[in-house]
mmCIF file of C-alpha atoms and ligand atoms in Angstrom:
data_model
loop_
_atom_site.group_PDB
_atom_site.id
_atom_site.type_symbol
_atom_site.label_atom_id
_atom_site.label_comp_id
_atom_site.label_asym_id
_atom_site.label_seq_id
_atom_site.Cartn_x
_atom_site.Cartn_y
_atom_site.Cartn_z
ATOM 1 C CA UNK K 124 0.000 0.000 0.000
ATOM 2 C CA UNK K 125 1.311 3.495 -0.866
ATOM 3 C CA UNK K 126 0.970 6.028 1.957
ATOM 4 C CA UNK K 127 2.666 9.290 1.015
ATOM 5 C CA UNK K 128 5.090 10.737 -1.480
ATOM 6 C CA UNK K 129 7.053 13.708 -0.145
ATOM 7 C CA UNK K 130 8.214 15.983 -2.976
ATOM 8 C CA UNK K 131 10.624 18.943 -3.113
ATOM 9 C CA UNK K 132 8.861 21.923 -4.793
ATOM 10 C CA UNK K 133 9.430 22.039 -8.543
ATOM 11 C CA UNK K 134 10.618 25.655 -8.511
ATOM 12 C CA UNK K 135 13.295 24.915 -5.878
ATOM 13 C CA UNK K 136 14.443 21.916 -7.921
ATOM 14 C CA UNK K 137 14.899 24.000 -11.106
ATOM 15 C CA UNK K 138 16.847 26.714 -9.252
ATOM 16 C CA UNK K 139 19.133 24.080 -7.709
ATOM 17 C CA UNK K 140 19.534 22.290 -11.065
ATOM 18 C CA UNK K 141 20.599 25.533 -12.778
ATOM 19 C CA UNK K 142 23.048 26.437 -10.011
ATOM 20 C CA UNK K 143 24.651 22.976 -10.046
ATOM 21 C CA UNK K 144 24.929 22.998 -13.865
ATOM 22 C CA UNK K 145 26.512 26.464 -13.996
ATOM 23 C CA UNK K 146 28.890 25.724 -11.079
ATOM 24 C CA UNK K 147 29.921 22.475 -12.793
ATOM 25 C CA UNK K 148 30.441 23.976 -16.261
ATOM 26 C CA UNK K 149 32.342 26.971 -14.883
ATOM 27 C CA UNK K 150 34.757 24.769 -12.921
ATOM 28 C CA UNK K 151 37.938 23.251 -14.310
ATOM 29 C CA UNK K 152 37.704 20.518 -15.491
ATOM 30 C CA UNK K 153 34.055 20.935 -16.401
ATOM 31 C CA UNK K 154 31.675 18.445 -14.801
ATOM 32 C CA UNK K 155 27.985 17.604 -14.410
ATOM 33 C CA UNK K 156 26.442 15.711 -11.503
ATOM 34 C CA UNK K 157 25.233 12.207 -12.422
ATOM 35 C CA UNK K 158 22.052 12.540 -10.346
ATOM 36 C CA UNK K 159 20.726 14.826 -13.122
ATOM 37 C CA UNK K 160 20.820 12.007 -15.691
ATOM 38 C CA UNK K 161 17.474 10.798 -14.406
ATOM 39 C CA UNK K 162 14.694 12.864 -15.957
ATOM 40 C CA UNK K 163 11.907 10.755 -17.528
ATOM 41 C CA UNK K 164 13.902 10.053 -20.693
ATOM 42 C CA UNK K 165 17.105 9.390 -18.726
ATOM 43 C CA UNK K 166 15.234 6.955 -16.480
ATOM 44 C CA UNK K 167 13.919 5.167 -19.570
ATOM 45 C CA UNK K 168 17.387 5.079 -21.178
ATOM 46 C CA UNK K 169 18.887 3.687 -17.981
ATOM 47 C CA UNK K 170 16.309 0.878 -18.044
ATOM 48 C CA UNK K 171 17.572 0.095 -21.568
ATOM 49 C CA UNK K 172 21.198 0.180 -20.368
ATOM 50 C CA UNK K 173 20.357 -2.395 -17.694
ATOM 51 C CA UNK K 174 19.223 -4.783 -20.459
ATOM 52 C CA UNK K 175 22.354 -4.347 -22.617
ATOM 53 C CA UNK K 176 24.513 -7.456 -23.074
ATOM 54 C CA UNK K 177 27.642 -5.434 -22.161
ATOM 55 C CA UNK K 178 26.166 -4.030 -18.913
ATOM 56 C CA UNK K 179 26.982 -6.975 -16.634
ATOM 57 C CA UNK K 180 26.337 -5.103 -13.345
ATOM 58 C CA UNK K 181 22.571 -5.628 -13.230
ATOM 59 C CA UNK K 182 22.799 -9.346 -14.011
ATOM 60 C CA UNK K 183 25.430 -9.837 -11.301
ATOM 61 C CA UNK K 184 23.430 -8.120 -8.580
ATOM 62 C CA UNK K 185 20.232 -9.759 -9.814
ATOM 63 C CA UNK K 186 21.984 -13.118 -9.448
ATOM 64 C CA UNK K 187 22.633 -12.247 -5.770
ATOM 65 C CA UNK K 188 19.085 -10.997 -5.110
ATOM 66 C CA UNK K 189 17.513 -13.975 -6.886
ATOM 67 C CA UNK K 190 19.680 -16.815 -5.697
ATOM 68 C CA UNK K 191 21.018 -15.638 -2.342
ATOM 69 C CA UNK K 192 17.839 -14.035 -1.027
ATOM 70 C CA UNK K 193 17.773 -16.119 2.135
ATOM 71 C CA UNK K 194 21.372 -15.160 3.009
ATOM 72 C CA UNK K 195 20.558 -11.493 2.396
ATOM 73 C CA UNK K 196 17.434 -11.744 4.513
ATOM 74 C CA UNK K 197 19.344 -13.387 7.413
ATOM 75 C CA UNK K 198 21.876 -10.576 7.391
ATOM 76 C CA UNK K 199 19.313 -7.763 7.518
ATOM 77 C CA UNK K 200 16.613 -9.190 9.811
ATOM 78 C CA UNK K 201 17.013 -9.658 13.556
ATOM 79 C CA UNK K 202 14.783 -11.665 15.916
ATOM 80 C CA UNK K 203 11.635 -10.849 13.913
ATOM 81 C CA UNK K 204 11.812 -7.199 15.028
ATOM 82 C CA UNK K 205 9.869 -4.548 13.103
ATOM 83 C CA UNK K 206 12.135 -2.531 10.816
ATOM 84 C CA UNK K 207 12.164 0.072 8.051
ATOM 85 C CA UNK K 208 13.801 -0.979 4.780
ATOM 86 C CA UNK K 209 14.946 2.249 3.149
ATOM 87 C CA UNK K 210 16.249 2.085 -0.425
ATOM 88 C CA UNK K 211 18.365 4.988 -1.733
ATOM 89 C CA UNK K 212 17.947 5.570 -5.492
ATOM 90 C CA UNK K 213 15.513 2.656 -5.766
ATOM 91 C CA UNK K 214 14.857 3.054 -9.511
ATOM 92 C CA UNK K 215 12.457 0.390 -10.748
ATOM 93 C CA UNK K 216 13.376 -1.955 -7.867
ATOM 94 C CA UNK K 217 14.225 -4.605 -10.434
ATOM 95 C CA UNK K 218 16.515 -6.420 -7.983
ATOM 96 C CA UNK K 219 15.203 -5.383 -4.585
ATOM 97 C CA UNK K 220 11.732 -6.735 -5.390
ATOM 98 C CA UNK K 221 13.156 -10.277 -5.062
ATOM 99 C CA UNK K 222 14.156 -9.478 -1.479
ATOM 100 C CA UNK K 223 10.827 -7.722 -0.811
ATOM 101 C CA UNK K 224 8.949 -10.737 -2.129
ATOM 102 C CA UNK K 225 10.962 -13.068 0.120
ATOM 103 C CA UNK K 226 10.444 -10.883 3.196
ATOM 104 C CA UNK K 227 6.691 -10.513 2.613
ATOM 105 C CA UNK K 228 6.242 -14.258 2.075
ATOM 106 C CA UNK K 229 8.204 -14.968 5.257
ATOM 107 C CA UNK K 230 5.983 -12.592 7.225
ATOM 108 C CA UNK K 231 8.739 -10.128 8.084
ATOM 109 C CA UNK K 232 7.372 -7.075 9.820
ATOM 110 C CA UNK K 233 8.686 -4.105 7.846
ATOM 111 C CA UNK K 234 7.854 -0.962 5.889
ATOM 112 C CA UNK K 235 9.562 -0.398 2.533
ATOM 113 C CA UNK K 236 10.704 3.207 2.048
ATOM 114 C CA UNK K 237 12.075 3.835 -1.477
ATOM 115 C CA UNK K 238 13.741 7.213 -2.098
ATOM 116 C CA UNK K 239 14.358 8.411 -5.655
ATOM 117 C CA UNK K 240 14.981 11.718 -7.338
ATOM 118 C CA UNK K 241 12.949 10.563 -10.346
ATOM 119 C CA UNK K 242 9.193 10.940 -9.914
ATOM 120 C CA UNK K 243 8.479 8.604 -12.826
ATOM 121 C CA UNK K 244 10.757 5.897 -11.386
ATOM 122 C CA UNK K 245 9.057 6.174 -7.991
ATOM 123 C CA UNK K 246 5.547 6.102 -9.486
ATOM 124 C CA UNK K 247 6.364 3.066 -11.616
ATOM 125 C CA UNK K 248 7.961 1.327 -8.622
ATOM 126 C CA UNK K 249 5.087 1.875 -6.200
ATOM 127 C CA UNK K 250 2.395 0.982 -8.749
ATOM 128 C CA UNK K 251 4.119 -2.194 -9.852
ATOM 129 C CA UNK K 252 4.837 -3.260 -6.249
ATOM 130 C CA UNK K 253 1.214 -2.595 -5.261
ATOM 131 C CA UNK K 254 0.188 -5.017 -7.998
ATOM 132 C CA UNK K 255 2.878 -7.608 -7.244
ATOM 133 C CA UNK K 256 2.835 -7.500 -3.439
ATOM 134 C CA UNK K 257 -0.445 -5.991 -2.201
ATOM 135 C CA UNK K 258 0.476 -6.775 1.426
ATOM 136 C CA UNK K 259 3.665 -4.676 1.234
ATOM 137 C CA UNK K 260 3.579 -1.449 3.208
ATOM 138 C CA UNK K 261 5.272 1.277 1.076
ATOM 139 C CA UNK K 262 6.070 4.883 1.888
ATOM 140 C CA UNK K 263 7.931 6.607 -0.961
ATOM 141 C CA UNK K 264 9.987 9.794 -0.802
ATOM 142 C CA UNK K 265 10.862 11.794 -3.904
ATOM 143 C CA UNK K 266 14.046 13.864 -3.839
ATOM 144 C CA UNK K 267 17.783 13.687 -3.290
ATOM 145 C CA UNK K 268 18.447 10.728 -1.032
ATOM 146 C CA UNK K 269 20.804 12.576 1.289
ATOM 147 C CA UNK K 270 18.126 15.220 1.877
ATOM 148 C CA UNK K 271 15.351 12.640 2.186
ATOM 149 C CA UNK K 272 17.138 10.054 4.347
ATOM 150 C CA UNK K 273 16.889 12.053 7.620
ATOM 151 C CA UNK K 274 13.197 12.736 6.848
ATOM 152 C CA UNK K 275 12.578 9.057 6.158
ATOM 153 C CA UNK K 276 14.297 8.097 9.427
ATOM 154 C CA UNK K 277 12.465 10.687 11.530
ATOM 155 C CA UNK K 278 9.334 9.836 13.416
ATOM 156 C CA UNK K 279 9.829 6.103 13.936
ATOM 157 C CA UNK K 280 11.980 4.247 16.425
ATOM 158 C CA UNK K 281 12.073 1.100 14.311
ATOM 159 C CA UNK K 282 15.455 -0.343 13.381
ATOM 160 C CA UNK K 283 16.635 0.871 9.974
ATOM 161 C CA UNK K 284 18.121 -1.136 7.134
ATOM 162 C CA UNK K 285 19.365 1.033 4.277
ATOM 163 C CA UNK K 286 19.850 -0.432 0.782
ATOM 164 C CA UNK K 287 22.162 1.268 -1.689
ATOM 165 C CA UNK K 288 22.298 -1.008 -4.722
ATOM 166 C CA UNK K 289 23.438 -0.958 -8.335
ATOM 167 C CA UNK K 290 27.016 0.132 -7.487
ATOM 168 C CA UNK K 291 25.597 3.651 -7.132
ATOM 169 C CA UNK K 292 28.382 4.227 -4.602
ATOM 170 C CA UNK K 293 30.740 3.905 -7.579
ATOM 171 C CA UNK K 294 29.324 7.194 -8.887
ATOM 172 C CA UNK K 295 31.338 8.900 -6.133
ATOM 173 C CA UNK K 296 35.081 9.453 -5.932
ATOM 174 C CA UNK K 297 36.582 7.154 -3.257
ATOM 175 C CA UNK K 298 36.969 10.086 -0.836
ATOM 176 C CA UNK K 299 33.337 11.144 -1.449
ATOM 177 C CA UNK K 300 32.228 7.536 -0.848
ATOM 178 C CA UNK K 301 33.901 7.779 2.577
ATOM 179 C CA UNK K 302 32.062 11.038 3.326
ATOM 180 C CA UNK K 303 28.790 9.478 2.146
ATOM 181 C CA UNK K 304 29.214 6.423 4.425
ATOM 182 C CA UNK K 305 30.143 8.652 7.385
ATOM 183 C CA UNK K 306 27.059 10.815 6.749
ATOM 184 C CA UNK K 307 24.754 7.778 6.584
ATOM 185 C CA UNK K 308 26.441 6.414 9.725
ATOM 186 C CA UNK K 309 25.721 9.679 11.561
ATOM 187 C CA UNK K 310 22.015 9.475 10.667
ATOM 188 C CA UNK K 311 21.657 5.835 11.772
ATOM 189 C CA UNK K 312 21.555 4.350 15.294
ATOM 190 C CA UNK K 313 23.738 1.502 16.608
ATOM 191 C CA UNK K 314 22.560 -1.880 15.224
ATOM 192 C CA UNK K 315 21.042 -0.228 12.130
ATOM 193 C CA UNK K 316 22.386 -1.781 8.937
ATOM 194 C CA UNK K 317 23.577 -0.689 5.534
ATOM 195 C CA UNK K 318 23.664 -2.944 2.463
ATOM 196 C CA UNK K 319 25.812 -1.562 -0.356
ATOM 197 C CA UNK K 320 26.408 -2.996 -3.842
ATOM 198 C CA UNK K 321 29.991 -2.623 -5.107
ATOM 199 C CA UNK K 322 31.259 -3.465 -8.571
ATOM 200 C CA UNK K 323 34.592 -5.288 -8.326
ATOM 201 C CA UNK K 324 37.791 -4.794 -10.354
ATOM 202 C CA UNK K 325 37.917 -7.308 -13.200
ATOM 203 C CA UNK K 326 39.077 -7.738 -16.825
ATOM 204 C CA UNK K 327 39.533 -4.092 -17.914
ATOM 205 C CA UNK K 328 38.016 -4.832 -21.344
ATOM 206 C CA UNK K 329 34.856 -6.139 -19.696
ATOM 207 C CA UNK K 330 34.580 -2.998 -17.544
ATOM 208 C CA UNK K 331 35.129 -0.562 -20.395
ATOM 209 C CA UNK K 332 32.641 -2.331 -22.696
ATOM 210 C CA UNK K 333 29.903 -1.850 -20.067
ATOM 211 C CA UNK K 334 30.195 1.922 -20.561
ATOM 212 C CA UNK K 335 30.758 1.823 -24.328
ATOM 213 C CA UNK K 336 28.010 -0.424 -25.699
ATOM 214 C CA UNK K 337 27.863 -1.133 -29.416
ATOM 215 C CA UNK K 338 24.279 0.068 -29.801
ATOM 216 C CA UNK K 339 25.167 3.543 -28.473
ATOM 217 C CA UNK K 340 22.571 3.686 -25.663
ATOM 218 C CA UNK K 341 25.161 4.807 -23.090
ATOM 219 C CA UNK K 342 26.185 7.620 -25.423
ATOM 220 C CA UNK K 343 22.496 8.659 -25.750
ATOM 221 C CA UNK K 344 22.127 8.475 -21.960
ATOM 222 C CA UNK K 345 25.056 10.893 -21.481
ATOM 223 C CA UNK K 346 23.940 13.261 -24.256
ATOM 224 C CA UNK K 347 20.424 13.273 -22.808
ATOM 225 C CA UNK K 348 21.726 15.327 -19.894
ATOM 226 C CA UNK K 349 22.736 18.095 -22.342
ATOM 227 C CA UNK K 350 19.297 17.791 -23.972
ATOM 228 C CA UNK K 351 17.697 18.008 -20.521
ATOM 229 C CA UNK K 352 19.652 21.223 -19.858
ATOM 230 C CA UNK K 353 18.370 22.559 -23.212
ATOM 231 C CA UNK K 354 14.774 21.591 -22.362
ATOM 232 C CA UNK K 355 14.633 22.699 -18.745
ATOM 233 C CA UNK K 356 17.133 25.551 -18.544
ATOM 234 C CA UNK K 357 16.745 27.073 -22.022
ATOM 235 C CA UNK K 358 20.255 26.125 -23.201
ATOM 236 C CA UNK K 359 21.429 25.568 -26.793
ATOM 237 C CA UNK K 360 23.819 22.590 -26.715
ATOM 238 C CA UNK K 361 24.180 20.983 -30.176
ATOM 239 C CA UNK K 362 24.189 17.221 -29.701
ATOM 240 C CA UNK K 363 26.321 16.466 -32.761
ATOM 241 C CA UNK K 364 29.096 18.701 -31.383
ATOM 242 C CA UNK K 365 29.769 16.476 -28.354
ATOM 243 C CA UNK K 366 30.983 12.872 -28.289
ATOM 244 C CA UNK K 367 30.796 10.208 -25.562
ATOM 245 C CA UNK K 368 34.251 8.973 -24.443
ATOM 246 C CA UNK K 369 34.698 6.467 -21.565
ATOM 247 C CA UNK K 370 38.092 5.397 -20.105
ATOM 248 C CA UNK K 371 39.035 2.825 -17.469
ATOM 249 C CA UNK K 372 42.149 2.830 -15.270
ATOM 250 C CA UNK K 373 42.627 -0.717 -13.923
ATOM 251 C CA UNK K 374 45.078 0.480 -11.244
ATOM 252 C CA UNK K 375 42.817 2.983 -9.501
ATOM 253 C CA UNK K 376 39.610 1.184 -10.579
ATOM 254 C CA UNK K 377 38.112 4.454 -11.863
ATOM 255 C CA UNK K 378 36.003 4.238 -15.017
ATOM 256 C CA UNK K 379 35.161 7.764 -16.196
ATOM 257 C CA UNK K 380 32.740 8.922 -18.888
ATOM 258 C CA UNK K 381 33.350 12.214 -20.650
ATOM 259 C CA UNK K 382 31.633 14.244 -23.334
ATOM 260 C CA UNK K 383 34.254 15.749 -25.653
ATOM 261 C CA UNK K 384 33.583 19.079 -27.351
ATOM 262 C CA UNK K 385 34.287 18.467 -31.062
ATOM 263 C CA UNK K 386 35.029 22.137 -31.788
ATOM 264 C CA UNK K 387 35.620 25.456 -30.096
ATOM 265 C CA UNK K 388 32.131 26.681 -29.252
ATOM 266 C CA UNK K 389 29.980 28.848 -26.997
ATOM 267 C CA UNK K 390 26.845 27.546 -25.337
ATOM 268 C CA UNK K 391 24.185 29.645 -23.621
ATOM 269 C CA UNK K 392 22.381 28.400 -20.542
ATOM 270 C CA UNK K 393 19.684 31.030 -20.198
ATOM 271 C CA UNK K 394 21.705 34.274 -20.089
ATOM 272 C CA UNK K 395 24.980 32.640 -19.032
ATOM 273 C CA UNK K 396 27.645 31.865 -21.612
ATOM 274 C CA UNK K 397 29.914 28.821 -21.299
ATOM 275 C CA UNK K 398 32.984 28.522 -23.565
ATOM 276 C CA UNK K 399 34.386 25.215 -24.788
ATOM 277 C CA UNK K 400 37.805 24.704 -26.378
ATOM 278 C CA UNK K 401 38.101 22.081 -29.113
ATOM 279 C CA UNK K 402 38.583 18.664 -27.364
ATOM 280 C CA UNK K 403 37.737 20.076 -23.936
ATOM 281 C CA UNK K 404 35.767 17.533 -21.908
ATOM 282 C CA UNK K 405 32.865 17.523 -19.478
ATOM 283 C CA UNK K 406 33.289 14.830 -16.835
ATOM 284 C CA UNK K 407 29.890 13.138 -16.699
ATOM 285 C CA UNK K 408 30.248 10.170 -14.396
ATOM 286 C CA UNK K 409 32.715 8.095 -12.451
ATOM 287 C CA UNK K 410 31.992 4.388 -11.967
ATOM 288 C CA UNK K 411 34.529 3.313 -9.368
ATOM 289 C CA UNK K 412 35.496 -0.360 -9.128
ATOM 290 C CA UNK K 413 36.627 -1.769 -5.760
ATOM 291 C CA UNK K 414 38.482 -4.746 -4.316
ATOM 292 C CA UNK K 415 37.341 -6.635 -1.202
ATOM 293 C CA UNK K 416 40.030 -5.128 1.049
ATOM 294 C CA UNK K 417 39.082 -1.620 -0.046
ATOM 295 C CA UNK K 418 35.447 -2.352 0.856
ATOM 296 C CA UNK K 419 36.389 -3.715 4.315
ATOM 297 C CA UNK K 420 38.556 -0.631 4.919
ATOM 298 C CA UNK K 421 35.728 1.666 3.856
ATOM 299 C CA UNK K 422 33.428 0.025 6.445
ATOM 300 C CA UNK K 423 36.002 0.135 9.234
ATOM 301 C CA UNK K 424 37.015 3.758 8.647
ATOM 302 C CA UNK K 425 33.430 5.022 8.523
ATOM 303 C CA UNK K 426 32.128 3.415 11.729
ATOM 304 C CA UNK K 427 30.632 0.154 10.461
ATOM 305 C CA UNK K 428 31.279 -3.506 11.226
ATOM 306 C CA UNK K 429 31.158 -5.880 8.236
ATOM 307 C CA UNK K 430 28.520 -8.586 8.810
ATOM 308 C CA UNK K 431 28.787 -10.257 5.417
ATOM 309 C CA UNK K 432 29.899 -9.978 1.789
ATOM 310 C CA UNK K 433 27.708 -11.780 -0.740
ATOM 311 C CA UNK K 434 29.067 -12.254 -4.251
ATOM 312 C CA UNK K 435 27.476 -13.315 -7.542
ATOM 313 C CA UNK K 436 28.515 -16.591 -9.161
ATOM 314 C CA UNK K 437 31.193 -14.879 -11.336
ATOM 315 C CA UNK K 438 32.589 -12.992 -8.317
ATOM 316 C CA UNK K 439 32.335 -9.739 -10.277
ATOM 317 C CA UNK K 440 30.064 -7.901 -7.862
ATOM 318 C CA UNK K 441 29.521 -7.885 -4.104
ATOM 319 C CA UNK K 442 26.733 -6.788 -1.779
ATOM 320 C CA UNK K 443 28.330 -5.879 1.545
ATOM 321 C CA UNK K 444 26.182 -5.829 4.703
ATOM 322 C CA UNK K 445 27.405 -3.572 7.487
ATOM 323 C CA UNK K 446 26.154 -2.712 10.970
ATOM 324 C CA UNK K 447 26.643 0.648 12.632
ATOM 325 C CA UNK K 448 29.074 0.241 15.525
ATOM 326 C CA UNK K 449 27.697 1.326 18.880
HETATM 327 C C1 SAM Y 1289 21.685 3.610 -11.583
HETATM 328 S S1 SAM Y 1289 19.998 3.678 -11.123
HETATM 329 C C2 SAM Y 1289 19.978 2.324 -10.018
HETATM 330 C C3 SAM Y 1289 18.615 1.872 -9.642
HETATM 331 C C4 SAM Y 1289 18.572 0.743 -8.644
HETATM 332 N N1 SAM Y 1289 19.152 1.138 -7.374
HETATM 333 C C5 SAM Y 1289 19.284 -0.454 -9.180
HETATM 334 O O1 SAM Y 1289 20.285 -0.837 -8.615
HETATM 335 O O2 SAM Y 1289 18.813 -1.026 -10.168
HETATM 336 C C6 SAM Y 1289 20.071 5.050 -10.120
HETATM 337 C C7 SAM Y 1289 18.750 5.462 -9.519
HETATM 338 O O3 SAM Y 1289 19.050 6.371 -8.478
HETATM 339 C C8 SAM Y 1289 18.319 7.566 -8.646
HETATM 340 N N2 SAM Y 1289 19.205 8.632 -8.154
HETATM 341 C C9 SAM Y 1289 20.392 9.017 -8.660
HETATM 342 N N3 SAM Y 1289 20.938 9.989 -7.908
HETATM 343 C C10 SAM Y 1289 20.058 10.208 -6.886
HETATM 344 C C11 SAM Y 1289 20.048 11.090 -5.767
HETATM 345 N N4 SAM Y 1289 21.078 11.900 -5.520
HETATM 346 N N5 SAM Y 1289 18.996 11.054 -4.941
HETATM 347 C C12 SAM Y 1289 17.943 10.205 -5.171
HETATM 348 N N6 SAM Y 1289 17.901 9.352 -6.211
HETATM 349 C C13 SAM Y 1289 18.942 9.346 -7.051
HETATM 350 C C14 SAM Y 1289 17.988 7.646 -10.106
HETATM 351 O O4 SAM Y 1289 16.801 8.377 -10.362
HETATM 352 C C15 SAM Y 1289 17.843 6.184 -10.493
HETATM 353 O O5 SAM Y 1289 16.525 5.722 -10.350
#
């Protein structure tokens, strides 16, 4: 059942979007924040990316959520207590619904609280879950998950379990991932848990191909953010003057996607002018790959105890389950 959807006002969102875009494009190197990929079209394109043969990440985590559901459930539940299952950036819940299904059918006493910046993703998620699992108690929050998490936690004294799937943590630099974990830790209480999906270092060709698919959907997904800026902020980016360019560094584990300006050009965002040199890049997204020791260190240095690490059958991806230290 869907109770409420809390929404940031649309006007505030546009003002913030414009400020973030201008700050990013006036910095050096230029960058855009990946959370803005997900307007309606971006959400749709990301669903297509998840089905691409090159994009192994979804299949790996799906393998865990489908085939190791009982292990996951054991690591997040505790003595049949009532808890809140909060999912950050839930998307279409493609993987988490396997866990939700298991929990509902095993009579776990919990409320599912998905948080997503995309209204269309949240609407699709709640409607499809209502149909699939009518007994599931859902309370969705629309907005940035770091703004919404304290609101979602407020007002109940139930234990919290926070899900952060899809290697979304990889969209942060390693130092930012540390800050993120510390921030979540400060919002939670001792014994609350955090389940994070990490993509692991592997064959560099395999990694790079996931961000450079042959059908060009990832390129469309990146360019859609420029189109979104045109649509929502009155800008005049020309799509054929920018090209998608991903690179992977197997030593640091950082896979970065750029849009390269194919010529010297000026772009207007409303009244503000942004200049591009030929071959200047906009950093669009980092997708950081980890190793198991790095993940254990991240837990230990941000105030969490590792309860378990569950890997897919290829050992390409891991869901780590942590508990806040008291
Ligand atoms: C890569 S998808 C992953 C979806 C899902 N977690 C999964 O693993 O399949 C990222 C989702 O997070 C949402 N998202 C991205 N940045 C966000 C933010 N800062 N706050 C809230 N939602 C965000 C997007 O709208 C999108 O639905």
